PDB file of C-alpha atoms in Angstrom:
ATOM      1  CA  SER K   1       0.137   0.068   0.119  1.00  0.00           C
ATOM      2  CA  TYR K   2       1.158   3.447  -0.366  1.00  0.00           C
ATOM      3  CA  ASP K   3       0.715   6.286   2.339  1.00  0.00           C
ATOM      4  CA  PHE K   4      -0.287  10.377   1.622  1.00  0.00           C
ATOM      5  CA  LYS K   5       3.335  11.748   1.300  1.00  0.00           C
ATOM      6  CA  CYS K   6       3.902  14.888  -0.931  1.00  0.00           C
ATOM      7  CA  GLY K   7       2.788  17.252  -3.434  1.00  0.00           C
ATOM      8  CA  GLY K   8       3.812  18.024  -6.807  1.00  0.00           C
ATOM      9  CA  SER K   9       2.587  19.781  -9.920  1.00  0.00           C
ATOM     10  CA  LEU K  10       2.500  18.952 -13.743  1.00  0.00           C
ATOM     11  CA  ILE K  11       4.541  22.168 -14.986  1.00  0.00           C
ATOM     12  CA  SER K  12       4.977  21.522 -18.150  1.00  0.00           C
ATOM     13  CA  PRO K  13       4.194  17.823 -20.672  1.00  0.00           C
ATOM     14  CA  ARG K  14       7.480  16.238 -19.407  1.00  0.00           C
ATOM     15  CA  TYR K  15       8.042  17.572 -15.983  1.00  0.00           C
ATOM     16  CA  VAL K  16       6.699  17.293 -12.783  1.00  0.00           C
ATOM     17  CA  LEU K  17       7.830  19.500  -9.780  1.00  0.00           C
ATOM     18  CA  THR K  18       7.957  17.931  -6.533  1.00  0.00           C
ATOM     19  CA  ALA K  19      10.128  18.543  -2.841  1.00  0.00           C
ATOM     20  CA  ALA K  20      13.295  16.663  -3.075  1.00  0.00           C
ATOM     21  CA  HIS K  21      12.682  15.032   0.280  1.00  0.00           C
ATOM     22  CA  CYS K  22       9.940  12.671  -1.755  1.00  0.00           C
ATOM     23  CA  LEU K  23      12.734  11.053  -4.055  1.00  0.00           C
ATOM     24  CA  SER K  24      14.489   8.341  -1.157  1.00  0.00           C
ATOM     25  CA  ASN K  25      14.505   4.864  -0.619  1.00  0.00           C
ATOM     26  CA  THR K  26      11.667   4.665   0.782  1.00  0.00           C
ATOM     27  CA  LEU K  27       7.631   4.451  -1.021  1.00  0.00           C
ATOM     28  CA  TYR K  28       5.397   7.757  -0.854  1.00  0.00           C
ATOM     29  CA  LEU K  29       2.568   8.583  -2.741  1.00  0.00           C
ATOM     30  CA  LEU K  30       2.221  12.218  -4.485  1.00  0.00           C
ATOM     31  CA  LYS K  31      -0.770  13.452  -4.842  1.00  0.00           C
ATOM     32  CA  TYR K  32      -2.397  17.006  -5.946  1.00  0.00           C
ATOM     33  CA  ASN K  33      -3.533  16.708  -9.655  1.00  0.00           C
ATOM     34  CA  PHE K  34      -1.901  12.628  -9.831  1.00  0.00           C
ATOM     35  CA  LYS K  35      -0.353  10.865  -7.538  1.00  0.00           C
ATOM     36  CA  CYS K  36       3.173   9.711  -7.842  1.00  0.00           C
ATOM     37  CA  PHE K  37       4.888   6.151  -6.552  1.00  0.00           C
ATOM     38  CA  PHE K  38       8.459   6.544  -5.255  1.00  0.00           C
ATOM     39  CA  SER K  39      10.672   3.286  -4.585  1.00  0.00           C
ATOM     40  CA  LEU K  40      14.152   2.643  -5.365  1.00  0.00           C
ATOM     41  CA  ASN K  41      13.566  -0.075  -8.502  1.00  0.00           C
ATOM     42  CA  ARG K  42      10.232   1.903  -9.834  1.00  0.00           C
ATOM     43  CA  ILE K  43       8.881   5.429 -10.229  1.00  0.00           C
ATOM     44  CA  SER K  44       5.514   6.344 -11.975  1.00  0.00           C
ATOM     45  CA  VAL K  45       3.204   9.097 -12.168  1.00  0.00           C
ATOM     46  CA  ARG K  46      -0.231   8.675 -11.680  1.00  0.00           C
ATOM     47  CA  LEU K  47      -2.050  11.205 -13.491  1.00  0.00           C
ATOM     48  CA  GLY K  48      -6.149  12.308 -13.087  1.00  0.00           C
ATOM     49  CA  GLU K  49      -6.304  10.890  -9.522  1.00  0.00           C
ATOM     50  CA  HIS K  50      -8.883  13.012  -8.000  1.00  0.00           C
ATOM     51  CA  THR K  51      -9.606  10.944  -4.701  1.00  0.00           C
ATOM     52  CA  LEU K  52      -7.819   8.569  -2.811  1.00  0.00           C
ATOM     53  CA  ASP K  53     -11.028   6.680  -1.103  1.00  0.00           C
ATOM     54  CA  ASN K  54     -12.177   5.022  -4.231  1.00  0.00           C
ATOM     55  CA  ASP K  55     -11.054   3.698  -7.616  1.00  0.00           C
ATOM     56  CA  GLU K  56     -13.649   5.105  -9.630  1.00  0.00           C
ATOM     57  CA  ASP K  57     -13.809   9.385  -9.165  1.00  0.00           C
ATOM     58  CA  CYS K  58     -17.453  10.156  -9.683  1.00  0.00           C
ATOM     59  CA  ARG K  59     -19.640  12.993  -8.340  1.00  0.00           C
ATOM     60  CA  VAL K  60     -23.624  12.407  -8.232  1.00  0.00           C
ATOM     61  CA  SER K  61     -25.373  15.741  -9.490  1.00  0.00           C
ATOM     62  CA  PRO K  62     -28.537  17.034  -7.185  1.00  0.00           C
ATOM     63  CA  SER K  63     -30.354  15.694  -9.807  1.00  0.00           C
ATOM     64  CA  GLY K  64     -28.721  12.552  -9.610  1.00  0.00           C
ATOM     65  CA  ARG K  65     -26.832  12.419 -12.536  1.00  0.00           C
ATOM     66  CA  ARG K  66     -23.314  10.575 -12.776  1.00  0.00           C
ATOM     67  CA  ARG K  67     -20.624  12.470 -13.546  1.00  0.00           C
ATOM     68  CA  CYS K  68     -17.044  10.090 -13.803  1.00  0.00           C
ATOM     69  CA  ALA K  69     -13.453  11.475 -14.609  1.00  0.00           C
ATOM     70  CA  PRO K  70     -10.975   9.645 -17.378  1.00  0.00           C
ATOM     71  CA  PRO K  71      -9.619   6.725 -16.054  1.00  0.00           C
ATOM     72  CA  VAL K  72      -5.937   7.250 -14.480  1.00  0.00           C
ATOM     73  CA  LYS K  73      -3.200   7.211 -16.431  1.00  0.00           C
ATOM     74  CA  ASP K  74       0.606   5.508 -15.242  1.00  0.00           C
ATOM     75  CA  VAL K  75       3.633   7.182 -16.499  1.00  0.00           C
ATOM     76  CA  SER K  76       6.922   6.439 -16.021  1.00  0.00           C
ATOM     77  CA  ILE K  77       9.588   8.597 -15.013  1.00  0.00           C
ATOM     78  CA  GLU K  78      13.096   8.697 -17.077  1.00  0.00           C
ATOM     79  CA  MET K  79      14.992  11.024 -14.644  1.00  0.00           C
ATOM     80  CA  GLN K  80      14.715  12.832 -11.288  1.00  0.00           C
ATOM     81  CA  ILE K  81      16.801  16.183 -11.012  1.00  0.00           C
ATOM     82  CA  LYS K  82      17.139  16.809  -7.159  1.00  0.00           C
ATOM     83  CA  HIS K  83      18.333  20.598  -6.926  1.00  0.00           C
ATOM     84  CA  PRO K  84      22.630  21.003  -6.296  1.00  0.00           C
ATOM     85  CA  GLN K  85      21.883  22.494  -3.077  1.00  0.00           C
ATOM     86  CA  TYR K  86      19.584  20.246  -1.605  1.00  0.00           C
ATOM     87  CA  ASP K  87      20.744  19.622   2.232  1.00  0.00           C
ATOM     88  CA  LYS K  88      17.995  17.191   3.995  1.00  0.00           C
ATOM     89  CA  ASN K  89      19.408  18.011   7.347  1.00  0.00           C
ATOM     90  CA  LYS K  90      18.715  21.578   6.765  1.00  0.00           C
ATOM     91  CA  LYS K  91      15.915  21.417   4.907  1.00  0.00           C
ATOM     92  CA  ILE K  92      16.881  23.997   2.592  1.00  0.00           C
ATOM     93  CA  ASN K  93      16.577  23.851  -1.474  1.00  0.00           C
ATOM     94  CA  ASP K  94      13.679  21.026  -0.880  1.00  0.00           C
ATOM     95  CA  ILE K  95      12.867  21.312  -4.815  1.00  0.00           C
ATOM     96  CA  ALA K  96      12.992  18.437  -7.632  1.00  0.00           C
ATOM     97  CA  LEU K  97      11.974  17.903 -11.219  1.00  0.00           C
ATOM     98  CA  LEU K  98      11.043  14.660 -12.480  1.00  0.00           C
ATOM     99  CA  ARG K  99      11.532  13.918 -16.289  1.00  0.00           C
ATOM    100  CA  LEU K 100       8.093  11.959 -17.601  1.00  0.00           C
ATOM    101  CA  SER K 101       9.117   9.394 -19.638  1.00  0.00           C
ATOM    102  CA  GLU K 102       6.306  10.629 -22.325  1.00  0.00           C
ATOM    103  CA  SER K 103       4.740  13.870 -23.361  1.00  0.00           C
ATOM    104  CA  ILE K 104       0.981  14.709 -21.619  1.00  0.00           C
ATOM    105  CA  PRO K 105      -0.948  16.434 -23.490  1.00  0.00           C
ATOM    106  CA  LEU K 106      -1.849  19.634 -21.191  1.00  0.00           C
ATOM    107  CA  ASN K 107      -5.739  21.249 -20.950  1.00  0.00           C
ATOM    108  CA  ASP K 108      -7.473  23.485 -19.167  1.00  0.00           C
ATOM    109  CA  ARG K 109      -9.923  20.918 -17.371  1.00  0.00           C
ATOM    110  CA  GLY K 110      -7.515  20.457 -15.029  1.00  0.00           C
TER     111      GLY K 110
END
């Protein structure tokens, strides 16, 4: 299972901005508009995740109409780039980029 630990943002079709402390050997979950699962051997980003509590991301309108978000998309990470002066002990420059293995089309639907 995964634990919610970090936040991040898709800032371009190929890059996610996150905190450097998320890129350790421990397993983490990154969620804002998506989730990232970090481990030593496998890193991927889950795009389009809205609700952690259930598999489907659906809402029911007052009229009873059910609207669901499109399915999530898992994308592997090609490269991790921590700030060169990140210091986990002093907790400074705690920023990193994740380069995705493929481009993600951006839209205004969030």
